[in-house]
Amino acid sequence: MPPKSGVSRTRNVGYDDDDVYDDDDDYYEAGEDGAEAGDGMTADDKEQMRVGTMQIREALGEMSGFASDEQIQEALWHYYYDIAKSVTYLKNKLGIAPKQEAPRQEKAKTASRFDQAASVADQNAPATAGSTPKKKRNATTNGEKLAESVERLNVDEPRVRSKNLNVVDEFEKSGLKRMANFVVVGHVDHGKSTLMGRLLFDLKVIDQRSIDKLRKEAETIGKSSFALAWVMDETSEERSRGVTVDIATNYFETDNTRFTILDAPGHKDFIPNMISGASQADFPVLVIDASTNSFEAGLKGQTKEHILIARSMGMQHIIVAVNKMDTVSWSKSRFDDISKRMTAFLTEASFSEKRITFIPLAGITGENVIKRVENSAAHWYTGETLLEALEHIELPQRDLQKPLRLSVADVFRGDIRSPLSISGRIDSGTLQVGDVILALPANETATIKSIEVQDTPVDWAVAGQIPTLHLTDIDPVHLRQGDMVCAPNAPVKLVKAFTSKLLAFEHVLPMPVEVFRSTLNSPGGIRTLSARLNKFTGEVVKKKPRIIKPGEVARVVVQLERELPIEEGMRVVIRERGRTVGAGLMENVA
Amino acid sequence: MKLLKSQIEQKTGDGWVILLPEEPEDMWHAYNLIQEHDQIRAKAVRRVSKVSDSGSTSSQRITLDLTIAVTSTEFDIGSGQLHVSGRVAKENEHVKLGQHHTLDLELNRKFRLEKADGWDSVALEQLKEACDTDRRAELWAVVLGEGTANICMITEHQTILRQKVEIAVPRKRRGGVDGHSKGMDRFFSTTLSTLLRQIDLPNTASTPQAKTLPLLLASPGFVATAFLAYIRAEATRTTNKPLMTLIPTIIIAHSSSAHIHSLNEILSSPAITTKLSDTKFARETALMDKFNTLMRLDDGRAWYGPREVERAVDKGAVGRGGGVLMINNALFRAQNVAERRRWVRLVDRVREVEGGEVRVLSSLHESGKRLEGLGNVAAILTYPLEDLDEEDGNDAAGEEGESGEMII
Ligand SMILES: Nc1nc2c(ncn2[C@@H]2O[C@H](COP(=O)(O)OP(=O)(O)OP(=O)(O)O)[C@@H](O)[C@H]2O)c(=O)[nH]1
Ligand SMILES: [Mg+2]
């Protein structure tokens, strides 16, 4: 008797004495989901493409005939449908070589893959709780990968050539200025972005016209006091709400140093962004609102939390900008009081007293930012301005000789000639154009096509810099924020669980937590409290404690949701329910 | 789940039931009820080979009623499928005693379950809970952040991650926020279409008259609000009726992260409890919160871990007047019969002898996962006890109070 149709699904047919289910390969293939695969464009994209193409043809006028639809669409794609930018690009291109042939098919394909990567990425592999995705890819060794990518290089032309520089030598010969990256931290609304806007304005990095324009725009939505902050706060959300959401990066230069500003958000919801910014910095500038109650509120809030995070990352020096001094009439006693209480707090958080610099200032007016305050009420202060303090700060050692480690802060399309670009701080090692790098946890290689440091094209970059790398020979699906970029011959291990020393800021139990390792943010858990340790000697004080109290140091086992690149000596920040509960130091694989 | 028939001896607990799973969650109940050694009888499809007169073999698939003694079960949360493996316990013309077979329990197909060790108090309670169909809270929850969304279905007993959306959203960059805002648009549009696909499909089967379930959007910052605004705009732009009707059911809540375990804080937040009071998941979450608060006080009234909790019960500290035993239902699924008995005994003792309260948490809710991290059992005591975790010579020396550089 034949079975009734539809009674059972293929998977469920009775088996003979064989009870083993086929280990089906649920392992995903990008683009298989049907939905928006195909050319990798959503209906929206297509519509934008169609309209955009028409607009561009119009804008190009008589030149329009020289541009093929593919060229136009490629430009639209790369510039995110920005008509003006696309037109400029096309005009340049057509102007120089009016009869240039249409872009190679190859390139168009790369572009559309980005979209597929974006929309297909993980939704193809719905995480059914409990089942760990199989890792076929990791099975291939790095050596094989390398060989494979070399092969790919051979077929893929034009190939990126390495000049095979000795980057350490080049760096030493170059006589580059000191490089310093600092993160601006502190409680929400204490004036971080305003202070940075002011600094850039007074240094003429931002011109008068731009500021005037921002002033006018800010006024129209009733936020005139935020005009300077808008230099940093560029998204419409940030502007309409008057808060910084994500790190803003900006640059300036003095006679002896090239600085990178990382302006962090103060709001507690955006601490993950703050952590990612802080992980790229050499030292923090802590901004404190001196006005009544604000300082006190911050001390219970993110002034405190940001300090603990900066400290967790091993930063040793700190500049404390006691801001909004105009609101307390430059009161010396207020400044002294704040300095005293902050010193107590910072030393408790193990910043040594001689590495703390306090400066009374007002970001909104610029007093003591780069110009000395002239207000007679402030004559009691004879110390440095913020800029002087920045120039004098001691910087940590750079590990140029160690293997390459770069934690990806952003993945984006930053250059029309590259399918994708990444940025992030080089924690150790060096890199140069033409280098093959390994991206983890994907375990995929890519080739560095070009490098920018502070928006300037360069041939190489070294530890301590925050370069943008334009890559080729990699599918965008393999890279995302938090990934580790390293040298293929010295990869970071992937771990699913690790033991860590942990300094507790809050009570710690075995519990679900968020684990932060520089720009990486992953769900995980404290699996075991192995021991409570003596803070100074590291001796075991109690085995298997039931709880770790604030201020105590313990050894714990941290579990991650999936295998991630973390190695011995890396620092992690542990958060739970939106609070920073501890600082960890990876000891070994568990 | 419908109880079609049952015959359980009051005294010994011996007996069987015939159950009809009607909705996906019933599979989860069945999974919790079926233990190793139990006997299951259900319709099965099996391939049998025949040797014809001419000597050639042909194989055929036939449906038949099969009774097996369970050796293991396997439950897939995502699809709600339950596979029960075992050895044939009743012979018939097609199968021999002791042959291996895997039964796939399905919706709307009855099965008979006979307990090898009889129905103990926990099994009976699970049975009651499984067959109690009145007012069950269900909702959709999307926990999201910039670029990630976890689309979950939350029922009385389960939190099911239906789909995770991850879109690469470039961050804001100096002088250009286009990449970011386009990325966010793409993220919202993918999340919405994925969500709509989810809401439609699995739900029509279980709810004939297609009731609209509440939809919870939770995120840090403004993402949830921005997503709601996006949904509104889309509904208007496309004059999408079903989408319009969805909008009033949307609840916005705050969460500290986009990770799914944030449901722990979301489900006990006022945004939810005022709208959906007295759901099992909210009660469980609130209870775990209370436990954690007591742990932090560190006054010896909260303990976790099997040994510690058993000791506390032994000392009579988990009884009348506030004693609560929290236990993860995973423990009752123990493969080992003795292990299960250990926990059933503990439950019976707290409830019947001590007069305390027992809460069995679902291992599929985030609160249950939290309890799992604590060793699956925890207790709130009526009076403080110290040193329940003491083992002789446990503590090493090493007094603090020295100074110098910290080791971390
Ligand atoms: N009186 C006075 N107001 C200031 C000063 N600096 C900043 N403000 C005001 O403080 C408010 C917040 O400034 P922001 O620069 O946005 O603060 P923020 O620390 O960057 O805020 P988040 O990034 O959202 O944490 C604005 O209204 C500023 O005008 C100052 O020196 N004096
Ligand atoms: Mg700001």
PDB file of N, CA and C and ligand atoms in Angstrom, chain A residues 186-195 225-226 229 233 242-244 263-267 323-327 361-365, ligand 1:
ATOM      1  N   GLY A 186      32.475  61.516  29.172  1.00  0.00           N
ATOM      2  CA  GLY A 186      31.800  62.241  30.241  1.00  0.00           C
ATOM      3  C   GLY A 186      30.299  62.094  30.128  1.00  0.00           C
ATOM      4  N   HIS A 187      29.629  62.517  31.169  1.00  0.00           N
ATOM      5  CA  HIS A 187      28.178  62.381  31.281  1.00  0.00           C
ATOM      6  C   HIS A 187      27.463  63.148  30.156  1.00  0.00           C
ATOM      7  N   VAL A 188      26.254  62.712  29.871  1.00  0.00           N
ATOM      8  CA  VAL A 188      25.483  63.323  28.790  1.00  0.00           C
ATOM      9  C   VAL A 188      25.310  64.834  29.018  1.00  0.00           C
ATOM     10  N   ASP A 189      25.438  65.603  27.960  1.00  0.00           N
ATOM     11  CA  ASP A 189      25.222  67.050  28.003  1.00  0.00           C
ATOM     12  C   ASP A 189      26.270  67.850  28.764  1.00  0.00           C
ATOM     13  N   HIS A 190      27.362  67.223  29.133  1.00  0.00           N
ATOM     14  CA  HIS A 190      28.358  67.982  29.874  1.00  0.00           C
ATOM     15  C   HIS A 190      29.210  68.873  28.968  1.00  0.00           C
ATOM     16  N   GLY A 191      28.969  68.777  27.658  1.00  0.00           N
ATOM     17  CA  GLY A 191      29.612  69.724  26.752  1.00  0.00           C
ATOM     18  C   GLY A 191      30.778  69.176  25.947  1.00  0.00           C
ATOM     19  N   LYS A 192      30.825  67.867  25.746  1.00  0.00           N
ATOM     20  CA  LYS A 192      31.944  67.251  25.021  1.00  0.00           C
ATOM     21  C   LYS A 192      32.005  67.715  23.564  1.00  0.00           C
ATOM     22  N   SER A 193      30.870  67.595  22.872  1.00  0.00           N
ATOM     23  CA  SER A 193      30.886  67.935  21.445  1.00  0.00           C
ATOM     24  C   SER A 193      31.101  69.421  21.239  1.00  0.00           C
ATOM     25  N   THR A 194      30.488  70.245  22.099  1.00  0.00           N
ATOM     26  CA  THR A 194      30.663  71.691  22.005  1.00  0.00           C
ATOM     27  C   THR A 194      32.140  72.048  22.166  1.00  0.00           C
ATOM     28  N   LEU A 195      32.778  71.407  23.149  1.00  0.00           N
ATOM     29  CA  LEU A 195      34.187  71.686  23.408  1.00  0.00           C
ATOM     30  C   LEU A 195      35.042  71.330  22.180  1.00  0.00           C
ATOM     31  N   SER A 225      22.030  76.703  20.983  1.00  0.00           N
ATOM     32  CA  SER A 225      23.158  76.457  21.882  1.00  0.00           C
ATOM     33  C   SER A 225      23.973  75.242  21.433  1.00  0.00           C
ATOM     34  N   PHE A 226      23.444  74.515  20.441  1.00  0.00           N
ATOM     35  CA  PHE A 226      24.147  73.307  20.014  1.00  0.00           C
ATOM     36  C   PHE A 226      24.979  73.494  18.742  1.00  0.00           C
ATOM     37  N   ALA A 229      28.318  72.027  18.807  1.00  0.00           N
ATOM     38  CA  ALA A 229      28.257  70.565  18.948  1.00  0.00           C
ATOM     39  C   ALA A 229      27.947  69.910  17.605  1.00  0.00           C
ATOM     40  N   ASP A 233      28.113  66.378  15.838  1.00  0.00           N
ATOM     41  CA  ASP A 233      26.826  65.675  15.737  1.00  0.00           C
ATOM     42  C   ASP A 233      26.225  65.918  14.363  1.00  0.00           C
ATOM     43  N   GLY A 242      19.524  66.648  20.023  1.00  0.00           N
ATOM     44  CA  GLY A 242      20.540  67.335  20.816  1.00  0.00           C
ATOM     45  C   GLY A 242      21.421  66.398  21.631  1.00  0.00           C
ATOM     46  N   VAL A 243      21.592  65.171  21.162  1.00  0.00           N
ATOM     47  CA  VAL A 243      22.548  64.284  21.840  1.00  0.00           C
ATOM     48  C   VAL A 243      23.423  63.581  20.804  1.00  0.00           C
ATOM     49  N   THR A 244      24.622  63.269  21.227  1.00  0.00           N
ATOM     50  CA  THR A 244      25.505  62.490  20.366  1.00  0.00           C
ATOM     51  C   THR A 244      25.109  61.022  20.495  1.00  0.00           C
ATOM     52  N   ASP A 263      34.992  61.747  19.497  1.00  0.00           N
ATOM     53  CA  ASP A 263      34.013  62.361  20.394  1.00  0.00           C
ATOM     54  C   ASP A 263      32.945  61.328  20.740  1.00  0.00           C
ATOM     55  N   ALA A 264      32.902  60.925  22.001  1.00  0.00           N
ATOM     56  CA  ALA A 264      31.993  59.843  22.404  1.00  0.00           C
ATOM     57  C   ALA A 264      30.642  60.392  22.836  1.00  0.00           C
ATOM     58  N   PRO A 265      29.616  59.564  22.723  1.00  0.00           N
ATOM     59  CA  PRO A 265      28.321  59.957  23.256  1.00  0.00           C
ATOM     60  C   PRO A 265      28.309  59.757  24.781  1.00  0.00           C
ATOM     61  N   GLY A 266      27.579  60.602  25.482  1.00  0.00           N
ATOM     62  CA  GLY A 266      27.536  60.489  26.930  1.00  0.00           C
ATOM     63  C   GLY A 266      26.346  59.677  27.421  1.00  0.00           C
ATOM     64  N   HIS A 267      25.299  59.629  26.628  1.00  0.00           N
ATOM     65  CA  HIS A 267      24.083  58.938  27.044  1.00  0.00           C
ATOM     66  C   HIS A 267      24.357  57.460  27.317  1.00  0.00           C
ATOM     67  N   ASN A 323      34.358  71.815  32.794  1.00  0.00           N
ATOM     68  CA  ASN A 323      33.730  72.636  31.753  1.00  0.00           C
ATOM     69  C   ASN A 323      32.609  73.523  32.320  1.00  0.00           C
ATOM     70  N   LYS A 324      32.135  74.421  31.486  1.00  0.00           N
ATOM     71  CA  LYS A 324      31.035  75.336  31.817  1.00  0.00           C
ATOM     72  C   LYS A 324      31.377  76.181  33.051  1.00  0.00           C
ATOM     73  N   MET A 325      32.668  76.546  33.184  1.00  0.00           N
ATOM     74  CA  MET A 325      33.091  77.366  34.312  1.00  0.00           C
ATOM     75  C   MET A 325      32.383  78.720  34.285  1.00  0.00           C
ATOM     76  N   ASP A 326      31.909  79.135  33.106  1.00  0.00           N
ATOM     77  CA  ASP A 326      31.165  80.396  33.004  1.00  0.00           C
ATOM     78  C   ASP A 326      29.900  80.359  33.872  1.00  0.00           C
ATOM     79  N   THR A 327      29.332  79.185  34.050  1.00  0.00           N
ATOM     80  CA  THR A 327      28.077  79.111  34.814  1.00  0.00           C
ATOM     81  C   THR A 327      28.309  79.200  36.322  1.00  0.00           C
ATOM     82  N   LEU A 361      37.643  75.343  32.245  1.00  0.00           N
ATOM     83  CA  LEU A 361      37.451  75.963  30.929  1.00  0.00           C
ATOM     84  C   LEU A 361      35.971  76.124  30.603  1.00  0.00           C
ATOM     85  N   ALA A 362      35.705  76.734  29.483  1.00  0.00           N
ATOM     86  CA  ALA A 362      34.326  76.874  29.005  1.00  0.00           C
ATOM     87  C   ALA A 362      34.341  76.649  27.505  1.00  0.00           C
ATOM     88  N   GLY A 363      33.769  75.545  27.083  1.00  0.00           N
ATOM     89  CA  GLY A 363      33.778  75.192  25.669  1.00  0.00           C
ATOM     90  C   GLY A 363      32.994  76.190  24.837  1.00  0.00           C
ATOM     91  N   ILE A 364      31.924  76.669  25.403  1.00  0.00           N
ATOM     92  CA  ILE A 364      31.042  77.532  24.627  1.00  0.00           C
ATOM     93  C   ILE A 364      31.722  78.847  24.273  1.00  0.00           C
ATOM     94  N   THR A 365      32.579  79.362  25.192  1.00  0.00           N
ATOM     95  CA  THR A 365      33.258  80.627  24.927  1.00  0.00           C
ATOM     96  C   THR A 365      34.680  80.410  24.396  1.00  0.00           C
TER      97      THR A 365
HETATM   98  N1  LIG C   1      27.128  77.628  29.680  1.00  0.00           N
HETATM   99  C1  LIG C   1      27.784  76.739  29.000  1.00  0.00           C
HETATM  100  N2  LIG C   1      27.099  75.806  28.307  1.00  0.00           N
HETATM  101  C2  LIG C   1      27.789  74.875  27.625  1.00  0.00           C
HETATM  102  C3  LIG C   1      29.202  74.848  27.617  1.00  0.00           C
HETATM  103  N3  LIG C   1      29.596  73.806  26.864  1.00  0.00           N
HETATM  104  C4  LIG C   1      28.467  73.211  26.397  1.00  0.00           C
HETATM  105  N4  LIG C   1      27.370  73.857  26.860  1.00  0.00           N
HETATM  106  C5  LIG C   1      25.984  73.500  26.550  1.00  0.00           C
HETATM  107  O1  LIG C   1      25.687  72.181  27.022  1.00  0.00           O
HETATM  108  C6  LIG C   1      24.746  71.569  26.154  1.00  0.00           C
HETATM  109  C7  LIG C   1      25.224  70.204  25.757  1.00  0.00           C
HETATM  110  O2  LIG C   1      26.353  70.315  24.959  1.00  0.00           O
HETATM  111  P1  LIG C   1      26.921  69.125  24.075  1.00  0.00           P
HETATM  112  O3  LIG C   1      28.220  69.590  23.541  1.00  0.00           O
HETATM  113  O4  LIG C   1      25.927  68.600  23.149  1.00  0.00           O
HETATM  114  O5  LIG C   1      27.158  68.040  25.213  1.00  0.00           O
HETATM  115  P2  LIG C   1      27.747  66.593  25.028  1.00  0.00           P
HETATM  116  O6  LIG C   1      28.535  66.296  26.242  1.00  0.00           O
HETATM  117  O7  LIG C   1      28.448  66.469  23.741  1.00  0.00           O
HETATM  118  O8  LIG C   1      26.431  65.714  25.020  1.00  0.00           O
HETATM  119  P3  LIG C   1      26.300  64.176  24.551  1.00  0.00           P
HETATM  120  O9  LIG C   1      27.279  63.978  23.467  1.00  0.00           O
HETATM  121  O10 LIG C   1      24.903  63.982  24.114  1.00  0.00           O
HETATM  122  O11 LIG C   1      26.638  63.370  25.756  1.00  0.00           O
HETATM  123  C8  LIG C   1      24.555  72.491  24.975  1.00  0.00           C
HETATM  124  O12 LIG C   1      23.363  73.199  25.140  1.00  0.00           O
HETATM  125  C9  LIG C   1      25.739  73.417  25.060  1.00  0.00           C
HETATM  126  O13 LIG C   1      25.476  74.706  24.567  1.00  0.00           O
HETATM  127  C10 LIG C   1      29.899  75.852  28.379  1.00  0.00           C
HETATM  128  O14 LIG C   1      31.114  75.885  28.438  1.00  0.00           O
HETATM  129  N5  LIG C   1      29.132  76.725  29.050  1.00  0.00           N
END
